[in-house]
Coordinates of C-alpha atoms and ligand atoms in Angstrom, one line a residue:
Chain A
M1 CA 97.7 119.4 87.6
I2 CA 98.6 116.3 89.0
E3 CA 102.1 115.7 91.0
G4 CA 103.4 112.8 92.5
R5 CA 106.2 114.0 94.9
S6 CA 108.8 111.1 96.4
I7 CA 106.6 108.3 95.7
T8 CA 107.7 105.0 97.9
K9 CA 105.8 102.1 97.8
R10 CA 106.4 98.7 99.3
F11 CA 104.4 95.2 99.4
G12 CA 106.5 93.6 102.7
S13 CA 109.9 93.7 101.5
N14 CA 109.8 94.3 98.1
T15 CA 110.0 98.1 97.2
V16 CA 107.7 98.1 94.1
L17 CA 108.3 102.3 93.7
E18 CA 111.2 104.1 95.1
D19 CA 111.1 108.2 95.3
I20 CA 109.2 108.6 92.1
T21 CA 108.6 112.3 91.6
C22 CA 106.5 112.9 88.7
S23 CA 104.2 115.9 87.1
F24 CA 101.5 115.3 84.3
E25 CA 100.2 118.3 82.4
P26 CA 96.6 119.1 82.4
G27 CA 94.5 119.1 79.1
K28 CA 96.8 116.3 77.4
V29 CA 97.8 112.8 77.4
N30 CA 100.5 111.8 79.7
L31 CA 102.5 108.6 79.2
I32 CA 103.7 106.1 82.0
I33 CA 105.8 103.6 79.9
G34 CA 107.7 101.0 81.1
A35 CA 108.2 97.0 80.8
S36 CA 105.5 94.6 82.6
G37 CA 106.0 94.5 86.3
S38 CA 108.0 98.0 86.3
G39 CA 105.3 99.2 88.6
K40 CA 103.0 101.3 86.4
T41 CA 99.8 100.0 87.7
V42 CA 100.7 100.7 91.6
L43 CA 101.8 104.5 90.4
M44 CA 98.6 105.0 88.9
K45 CA 96.8 103.1 91.6
C46 CA 99.0 105.3 94.3
L47 CA 98.0 108.4 92.1
V48 CA 94.5 108.1 92.5
G49 CA 94.3 106.7 96.1
L50 CA 93.3 103.1 95.9
F51 CA 97.0 102.3 97.3
E52 CA 98.8 104.7 100.3
P53 CA 102.3 105.5 99.4
D54 CA 104.3 104.4 102.2
E55 CA 106.2 108.0 101.3
G56 CA 105.8 110.7 99.9
E57 CA 102.3 112.3 98.6
V58 CA 99.9 113.0 95.6
I59 CA 99.5 116.7 94.7
Y60 CA 96.2 117.6 92.8
D61 CA 96.1 121.4 92.1
G62 CA 98.4 122.4 94.8
Q63 CA 96.6 120.1 97.3
S64 CA 97.9 117.2 99.0
F65 CA 95.3 114.3 98.2
T66 CA 97.5 111.8 100.2
A67 CA 97.1 113.9 103.4
L68 CA 93.2 113.7 103.4
S69 CA 91.2 111.4 105.0
H70 CA 89.2 109.0 102.7
K71 CA 86.1 111.5 103.2
E72 CA 87.5 114.3 102.7
R73 CA 88.5 112.6 99.4
K74 CA 85.5 112.2 98.1
P75 CA 84.9 115.5 96.4
I76 CA 88.2 114.6 94.5
Q77 CA 87.6 111.2 93.8
Q78 CA 84.6 112.3 91.8
E79 CA 86.4 114.3 89.4
I80 CA 88.7 110.9 88.5
G81 CA 87.6 108.5 86.1
M82 CA 89.6 105.0 85.5
L83 CA 89.9 102.7 83.1
F84 CA 91.3 99.1 84.4
Q85 CA 93.4 97.3 82.4
G86 CA 90.8 94.3 81.8
G87 CA 87.9 96.8 81.6
A88 CA 86.9 95.9 85.1
L89 CA 82.7 95.6 83.9
F90 CA 80.5 94.6 86.5
D91 CA 80.1 91.3 85.1
S92 CA 76.2 91.2 86.4
M93 CA 75.0 93.9 84.7
T94 CA 74.6 94.9 80.7
V95 CA 76.4 98.0 79.0
K96 CA 74.2 100.3 79.5
Q97 CA 73.8 99.0 83.4
N98 CA 77.4 99.5 83.6
V99 CA 77.7 103.0 82.3
M100 CA 74.9 104.3 84.0
F101 CA 75.9 102.6 87.5
P102 CA 78.4 105.7 88.7
L103 CA 75.0 107.8 87.4
S104 CA 72.8 106.4 89.8
M105 CA 74.9 106.3 92.4
F106 CA 76.4 109.7 92.3
S107 CA 74.3 112.0 90.1
K108 CA 71.4 113.7 90.6
M109 CA 69.7 113.3 87.4
S110 CA 66.2 111.8 86.6
Y111 CA 66.0 108.6 85.2
K112 CA 65.3 110.0 81.5
E113 CA 68.6 112.4 81.9
R114 CA 70.3 109.8 82.6
V115 CA 69.5 107.3 79.9
D116 CA 70.4 110.2 77.7
R117 CA 73.9 110.1 79.1
V118 CA 74.6 106.8 78.8
E119 CA 73.0 106.8 75.3
F120 CA 75.9 110.1 74.9
C121 CA 78.5 108.3 76.3
L122 CA 78.1 105.3 74.4
N123 CA 77.7 107.1 71.2
R124 CA 81.1 108.7 71.6
V125 CA 82.9 105.6 71.7
N126 CA 81.0 104.7 68.8
L127 CA 79.0 101.5 70.5
V128 CA 75.6 101.1 69.1
N129 CA 73.1 98.5 69.8
V130 CA 75.0 96.7 72.1
G131 CA 73.7 98.2 75.5
H132 CA 71.6 95.1 76.1
L133 CA 74.7 92.8 76.0
Y134 CA 76.6 91.6 78.7
P135 CA 80.1 91.7 79.2
A136 CA 80.9 88.3 78.5
E137 CA 79.3 88.8 75.1
I138 CA 81.1 91.5 73.6
S139 CA 84.7 92.0 72.2
G140 CA 87.9 92.8 74.1
G141 CA 88.0 96.4 72.3
M142 CA 84.4 96.8 72.9
K143 CA 84.8 96.2 77.0
K144 CA 87.6 98.8 76.6
R145 CA 85.2 101.4 75.1
V146 CA 82.5 100.3 77.3
A147 CA 84.8 100.9 79.9
I148 CA 86.0 104.4 79.1
A149 CA 82.0 105.5 78.4
R150 CA 81.5 104.2 82.3
A151 CA 85.0 106.3 83.2
I152 CA 83.5 109.4 81.4
A153 CA 79.9 108.8 82.2
N154 CA 80.4 111.6 85.3
Q155 CA 82.4 114.0 83.4
P156 CA 85.6 113.4 85.0
K157 CA 88.5 116.2 85.5
Y158 CA 91.0 113.3 85.3
L159 CA 91.0 110.0 83.2
F160 CA 93.4 107.2 84.1
C161 CA 93.9 104.8 81.8
D162 CA 95.6 101.6 82.8
E163 CA 97.2 99.7 79.2
P164 CA 94.0 100.6 77.6
N165 CA 95.2 98.8 74.7
S166 CA 96.8 95.3 76.0
G167 CA 95.3 92.4 74.3
L168 CA 93.8 94.4 71.7
D169 CA 94.8 94.0 68.2
P170 CA 97.1 97.0 66.7
K171 CA 94.5 98.6 64.6
T172 CA 91.7 98.3 67.5
S173 CA 94.4 100.0 69.6
L174 CA 95.3 102.9 67.9
V175 CA 91.1 103.3 67.3
I176 CA 91.3 103.3 71.4
D177 CA 94.6 105.5 71.5
R178 CA 92.8 108.1 69.0
L179 CA 89.6 108.0 71.1
I180 CA 91.4 108.9 74.4
E181 CA 92.8 111.5 72.3
E182 CA 89.9 113.2 71.3
I183 CA 88.1 112.9 74.6
T184 CA 91.1 114.4 76.4
E185 CA 90.7 117.6 74.3
E186 CA 86.9 117.7 74.1
F187 CA 86.5 117.6 77.5
K188 CA 89.4 119.2 78.7
M189 CA 90.2 116.5 80.6
T190 CA 93.8 115.9 82.6
T191 CA 94.3 111.8 81.1
I192 CA 97.5 110.2 82.2
V193 CA 97.6 106.2 80.3
N194 CA 99.9 103.5 81.3
T195 CA 101.2 101.5 78.4
H196 CA 103.9 99.6 77.3
D197 CA 102.8 99.9 73.6
M198 CA 105.6 101.8 71.2
N199 CA 103.1 102.6 69.0
T200 CA 101.3 104.7 71.7
V201 CA 104.6 106.2 72.6
V202 CA 104.9 107.2 69.1
E203 CA 101.1 108.2 68.6
T204 CA 100.3 110.5 71.3
G205 CA 103.5 111.0 73.5
E206 CA 103.0 114.7 74.3
K207 CA 104.4 114.3 77.6
I208 CA 106.3 110.4 79.0
I209 CA 107.3 109.4 82.0
F210 CA 109.9 106.5 82.1
I211 CA 109.6 103.9 84.8
Y212 CA 112.5 100.9 84.8
K213 CA 112.1 99.0 88.1
G214 CA 110.1 101.2 90.4
K215 CA 112.5 104.0 89.3
K216 CA 111.9 107.2 87.0
W217 CA 114.5 107.1 84.4
F218 CA 113.4 109.8 82.2
E219 CA 110.6 112.9 82.0
G220 CA 109.8 114.8 78.8
S221 CA 108.8 114.6 75.3
A222 CA 108.6 111.9 72.7
A223 CA 110.9 114.1 71.0
E224 CA 113.4 114.1 74.0
L225 CA 112.9 110.7 74.3
I226 CA 114.1 109.9 71.0
K227 CA 117.3 111.5 71.3
S228 CA 117.6 110.8 74.4
D229 CA 121.2 108.5 75.5
I230 CA 120.2 107.2 79.3
K231 CA 120.9 103.8 79.6
E232 CA 117.8 102.0 80.9
L233 CA 115.7 103.1 77.9
E234 CA 117.7 100.4 75.5
E235 CA 116.6 97.9 78.0
F236 CA 112.8 99.0 77.0
V237 CA 112.0 101.6 74.3
F238 CA 115.1 100.7 72.0
A239 CA 114.9 96.8 72.3
S240 CA 112.2 97.4 69.8
K241 CA 113.9 97.7 66.0
M242 CA 111.1 100.3 65.0
M243 CA 112.3 102.9 67.8
R244 CA 115.9 102.0 67.2
A245 CA 115.1 103.4 63.7
F246 CA 113.6 106.3 64.7
R247 CA 116.3 107.4 66.5
Q248 CA 118.9 106.9 63.5
Q249 CA 116.0 109.2 61.5
A250 CA 116.1 111.7 64.2
Q251 CA 120.1 111.9 64.7
S252 CA 120.3 112.2 61.2
Chain B
M1 CA 100.9 84.5 113.6
R2 CA 98.9 84.5 110.1
Y3 CA 95.6 83.8 111.6
I4 CA 95.8 86.5 114.3
F5 CA 96.3 88.7 111.6
S6 CA 93.5 86.7 109.3
I7 CA 91.3 87.4 112.7
G8 CA 92.3 91.0 112.6
Q9 CA 91.6 92.1 109.2
Y10 CA 88.2 89.9 109.5
W11 CA 86.6 92.5 112.1
I12 CA 88.1 95.4 110.7
F13 CA 86.2 94.6 107.5
M14 CA 83.1 93.5 109.5
A15 CA 83.4 97.2 110.6
R16 CA 83.7 98.6 107.6
L17 CA 80.0 97.1 106.5
V18 CA 78.4 98.6 109.5
Q19 CA 78.7 102.3 107.9
K20 CA 75.9 104.2 106.3
P21 CA 74.9 103.0 102.6
E22 CA 75.3 105.5 100.2
R23 CA 72.1 104.6 98.4
F24 CA 69.3 103.2 100.4
R25 CA 67.2 102.0 97.7
I26 CA 69.9 100.4 95.7
Y27 CA 70.7 98.4 98.6
M28 CA 67.2 97.2 99.2
R29 CA 67.1 95.8 95.7
Q30 CA 70.2 94.1 96.0
I31 CA 69.0 92.7 99.6
F32 CA 66.0 91.4 97.5
L33 CA 67.9 90.0 94.5
E34 CA 70.0 87.9 97.0
M35 CA 67.3 86.8 98.8
D36 CA 66.1 85.2 95.6
A37 CA 68.9 83.7 94.4
M38 CA 69.4 82.7 98.4
G39 CA 66.2 81.4 99.0
F40 CA 64.9 79.4 95.8
G41 CA 68.5 79.1 94.5
S42 CA 68.6 76.3 98.0
L43 CA 65.2 74.8 97.9
G44 CA 66.0 71.8 95.6
I45 CA 69.2 70.7 97.3
V46 CA 67.6 71.7 100.8
A47 CA 64.5 69.5 99.9
V48 CA 66.2 66.6 98.6
N49 CA 68.7 66.3 101.5
S50 CA 65.9 66.8 104.1
A51 CA 63.8 64.1 102.8
F52 CA 66.4 61.7 102.4
M53 CA 68.4 62.3 106.1
G54 CA 64.7 62.2 107.5
A55 CA 63.8 59.2 106.1
V56 CA 67.1 58.0 107.0
I57 CA 67.0 58.8 110.8
T58 CA 63.6 57.3 110.7
I59 CA 64.3 54.1 109.7
Q60 CA 68.1 54.1 111.6
S61 CA 65.9 54.9 115.1
A62 CA 63.4 51.9 114.0
Y63 CA 66.6 49.6 113.7
N64 CA 67.6 50.8 117.0
I65 CA 64.8 50.4 119.1
V66 CA 64.5 46.7 119.8
N67 CA 63.3 46.6 123.3
P68 CA 59.9 45.7 123.1
L69 CA 59.1 48.3 126.3
V70 CA 60.2 51.4 124.0
P71 CA 56.8 52.4 122.1
L72 CA 57.5 52.8 118.5
S73 CA 56.3 56.4 118.9
A74 CA 59.4 57.0 120.4
I75 CA 60.9 56.9 116.5
G76 CA 58.7 60.0 116.1
I77 CA 60.1 61.4 119.0
V78 CA 63.9 60.7 117.8
A79 CA 63.3 62.0 114.2
R80 CA 61.5 65.1 114.9
D81 CA 63.9 66.1 117.7
S82 CA 67.5 65.5 115.7
I83 CA 66.0 67.1 112.5
I84 CA 64.5 70.3 114.8
L85 CA 67.5 70.4 116.8
E86 CA 70.5 69.6 114.8
F87 CA 69.9 68.4 111.4
S88 CA 68.1 71.1 109.5
P89 CA 70.1 74.3 111.5
T90 CA 73.1 72.3 111.6
V91 CA 73.9 69.8 108.5
I92 CA 71.6 72.0 106.0
M93 CA 73.8 75.1 107.1
M94 CA 76.6 73.4 106.2
V95 CA 75.1 72.0 102.7
L96 CA 74.8 75.4 102.5
A97 CA 78.0 76.7 103.0
G98 CA 79.4 74.4 100.1
K99 CA 76.3 76.1 98.1
I100 CA 75.9 79.4 99.2
G101 CA 79.9 80.0 100.9
S102 CA 81.5 78.6 97.5
S103 CA 79.6 81.2 95.2
I104 CA 80.1 84.3 97.4
A105 CA 83.7 84.0 97.6
S106 CA 83.9 83.0 93.8
E107 CA 81.8 86.5 92.5
I108 CA 83.6 89.1 95.2
G109 CA 87.0 87.0 94.6
T110 CA 86.6 87.5 90.6
M111 CA 85.3 90.9 91.5
R112 CA 88.9 91.4 93.2
V113 CA 91.4 90.1 90.7
T114 CA 89.4 91.6 87.6
E115 CA 89.7 94.6 89.2
Q116 CA 85.4 95.4 89.2
I117 CA 86.3 95.8 93.3
D118 CA 88.8 98.5 92.3
A119 CA 86.2 99.9 90.3
L120 CA 83.6 100.4 92.8
E121 CA 86.3 102.0 95.0
I122 CA 87.2 104.2 92.7
M123 CA 83.7 105.6 92.0
G124 CA 83.8 106.7 95.7
I125 CA 81.9 103.3 97.3
N126 CA 82.5 101.8 99.8
S127 CA 82.8 98.3 98.1
S128 CA 82.7 95.9 101.0
S129 CA 79.4 97.3 102.3
F130 CA 78.1 97.6 99.2
L131 CA 79.0 94.1 98.2
V132 CA 78.7 91.9 101.1
L133 CA 75.7 93.8 103.3
P134 CA 73.2 92.9 101.2
K135 CA 74.8 89.5 101.2
V136 CA 74.9 89.0 104.8
V137 CA 71.1 91.0 105.7
A138 CA 69.7 88.4 102.8
A139 CA 71.1 85.2 104.4
V140 CA 69.8 86.3 108.0
L141 CA 66.8 87.2 106.6
I142 CA 66.2 84.1 104.4
L143 CA 67.9 81.1 105.7
P144 CA 65.9 80.5 109.0
F145 CA 63.0 80.4 106.4
I146 CA 64.6 77.8 104.1
V147 CA 66.0 75.6 107.5
L148 CA 61.6 75.8 108.6
I149 CA 61.0 73.7 105.3
S150 CA 63.9 71.3 105.6
M151 CA 62.1 70.5 109.1
F152 CA 59.1 70.2 107.7
V153 CA 60.5 68.4 104.6
G154 CA 62.9 66.1 106.9
I155 CA 59.8 65.2 108.8
L156 CA 57.6 64.4 106.5
G157 CA 60.3 62.4 104.5
G158 CA 60.7 60.1 107.9
W159 CA 56.9 59.9 108.0
L160 CA 56.9 58.4 104.5
A161 CA 59.8 56.1 105.0
G162 CA 58.6 54.7 108.0
D163 CA 55.4 53.8 106.9
M164 CA 56.2 52.5 103.5
T165 CA 59.1 50.3 104.9
G166 CA 56.7 49.1 107.5
A167 CA 59.5 50.4 110.1
C168 CA 57.5 52.8 111.9
P169 CA 53.4 52.9 111.2
S170 CA 52.0 56.4 109.9
A171 CA 50.0 56.0 113.4
D172 CA 52.8 55.7 115.7
Y173 CA 54.9 58.2 114.2
L174 CA 52.3 61.1 114.0
K175 CA 51.8 60.2 118.1
G176 CA 55.4 60.9 118.4
L177 CA 55.6 63.8 116.3
Q178 CA 52.9 65.4 119.1
D179 CA 54.4 64.0 122.1
S180 CA 56.3 66.5 124.4
F181 CA 57.0 68.9 122.0
V182 CA 59.1 71.8 123.1
T183 CA 58.6 75.0 121.1
F184 CA 61.8 76.4 122.2
N185 CA 63.5 73.9 120.6
V186 CA 62.2 75.7 117.2
T187 CA 63.4 78.4 118.5
F188 CA 66.7 77.3 119.5
A189 CA 67.3 76.2 115.6
L190 CA 66.5 79.4 114.2
I191 CA 68.8 81.6 116.3
K192 CA 71.3 79.1 115.5
T193 CA 70.7 79.5 112.0
V194 CA 71.0 82.9 112.1
V195 CA 74.5 82.7 113.5
F196 CA 75.4 80.6 110.9
A197 CA 74.0 82.5 107.9
F198 CA 76.2 85.5 109.2
I199 CA 79.5 82.8 109.3
I200 CA 78.7 81.4 106.2
T201 CA 77.8 85.0 104.2
S202 CA 80.8 87.0 106.3
V203 CA 83.6 84.3 105.6
A204 CA 83.0 83.6 102.2
S205 CA 83.0 87.5 101.7
Y206 CA 85.8 88.0 103.5
Q207 CA 87.5 85.4 101.9
G208 CA 87.0 86.3 98.2
Y209 CA 87.6 90.2 99.3
F210 CA 91.2 89.7 100.0
T211 CA 92.0 87.0 96.9
R212 CA 95.0 88.1 95.3
G213 CA 96.3 86.9 92.1
G214 CA 93.9 85.1 89.3
A215 CA 91.8 82.4 88.8
L216 CA 93.6 79.9 90.7
E217 CA 93.1 82.2 93.7
V218 CA 89.4 82.6 93.8
G219 CA 89.2 78.7 93.5
K220 CA 91.6 78.3 96.4
A221 CA 89.3 81.5 98.5
S222 CA 86.3 79.8 97.4
T223 CA 87.6 76.2 99.0
R224 CA 88.7 77.8 102.3
A225 CA 85.3 79.7 102.7
V226 CA 83.8 76.5 102.6
V227 CA 86.4 74.9 105.1
F228 CA 86.4 77.8 107.3
S229 CA 82.7 78.8 107.6
N230 CA 82.2 74.1 108.2
I231 CA 84.4 74.4 111.4
L232 CA 83.2 77.3 112.6
I233 CA 79.7 76.2 112.3
L234 CA 80.6 73.3 114.5
L235 CA 82.3 75.3 117.1
F236 CA 79.3 77.4 117.2
D237 CA 76.8 74.6 117.7
Y238 CA 79.0 73.8 120.5
I239 CA 78.8 77.2 121.6
C240 CA 75.6 77.7 121.2
T241 CA 73.9 74.5 122.4
Q242 CA 76.1 74.8 125.5
L243 CA 74.4 78.5 126.2
L244 CA 70.9 78.2 125.0
L245 CA 70.0 74.6 125.8
V246 CA 72.4 73.4 128.8
Ligands
ADP1 N1 98.5 94.1 96.0 C1 100.1 93.6 96.0 N2 100.6 93.1 96.3 C2 102.0 92.8 96.3 N3 102.4 92.6 95.5 C3 102.1 93.5 94.4 C4 100.6 93.7 94.7 N4 100.4 94.7 93.4 C5 101.6 94.7 92.1 N5 102.2 94.3 92.9 C6 104.5 93.7 92.4 O1 104.5 95.4 92.0 C7 105.1 95.0 90.9 C8 104.8 95.8 90.0 O2 103.5 95.4 89.5 P1 102.7 96.4 88.3 O3 102.5 97.7 88.9 O4 101.4 95.6 88.2 O5 103.6 96.2 87.2 P2 103.0 96.5 85.5 O6 104.3 97.9 85.1 O7 103.1 95.6 84.6 O8 101.8 97.1 86.0 C9 105.0 93.3 90.6 O9 106.5 92.9 90.7 C10 103.9 92.6 91.1 O10 104.1 91.5 92.0
MG2 MG1 100.1 97.1 85.2

């Protein structure tokens, strides 16, 4: 289980996260929702160690990650896969090389085994015949899928996804959401997804954490979210007609 | 205050470079790729610049020497020494700061703003060493050869220009080239080249690595890389000359 305890993060005098305590359930897709600029990415980067929180700590399976040195963190970091908002594929490498990269750097696999693993991961995200192309030559949805394939190449225990469906059309978004759900179940990962997409909330919300202006306002299931009457949720979740309709349905 | 912070940040950044590479073989491959890009990629611009500068230096020297007591071979000496001592190692390296420096800063800067550097870090790779070390090593190894080529082409350009315009006949130029030749001057030029190669690649990498924002900031980082490396090249040109020649 991954936990954040009283995480505070500042950039200069700008407090981006304030006293956030949250936990993420193993084997599930956990959502962090909030408007743009509310601090989702910063929270996620604190959880994986790309940012150091100014106060508070991050706990992996009961062990404090924050207290570890960079070297001591390596074994945990090897278990983390991350999907970045823009995909963050390496421009200078083909799709295949991108997926193979973490394997070449860290696994003890032979070349043949690595090629097979790449093939498997690309197939798993339903990508065929694009292995030889460069990131600039494929569509946004494909990029996200390659990034997922790269993130799962080393069989991580934890998968972090920063806005996996930003910039995608609703149908492709749904495909990516489904894919994340499926692989989470299939590979028994703990997945954390940042999103501001209400569709995702309705479709996949098993455990939801709501961040507003750097503070946590809600933690619970989608059903609880719909019923909740926290004022801050009005500004974000129930700003959409769809969500208000859902609330009405749930209340009646 | 900001400059002091930057200088500190630069040295911490440099210190991270010298940590043990994760996969030696991958580093070696990167170094060869970079050497290829920097070396062959720079030959054209270096050759054109050197040929014309050599020609101009020769014709200007001829124009300046009006005293009949000064032999025409002095033009060969002047062209040779100014090309070897200053033009090829300093001016050409400033040209390369524009070419190589801006490309490194924008490559690494783009990787930063598109989170490719975060992607490396999350895999547990020391991103600064992985991205920067091969570039620094490649530049330090390959640019001395480029500067040697520049010297050769520059002197050749001077010879051709002098001969074609009649400003300095072939025989005089060649005599001047051999007259009181100091081999240490070439060594000195190559030492400077190595220092400048380090400055260009490390400053450009630093500027790229700490870019924040988007495409606009990448452009700014790339401009800053060129400006700062040019200033530092001139400063270290002076320091090296004081230390080694005077
Ligand atoms: N590296 C950084 N330096 C300074 N401020 C930052 C940095 N990264 C993010 N911020 C600030 O933190 C706030 C939250 O950003 P972010 O977590 O990216 O929001 P989002 O919820 O859209 O992912 C923003 O106001 C942003 O300006
Ligand atoms: Mg974000």
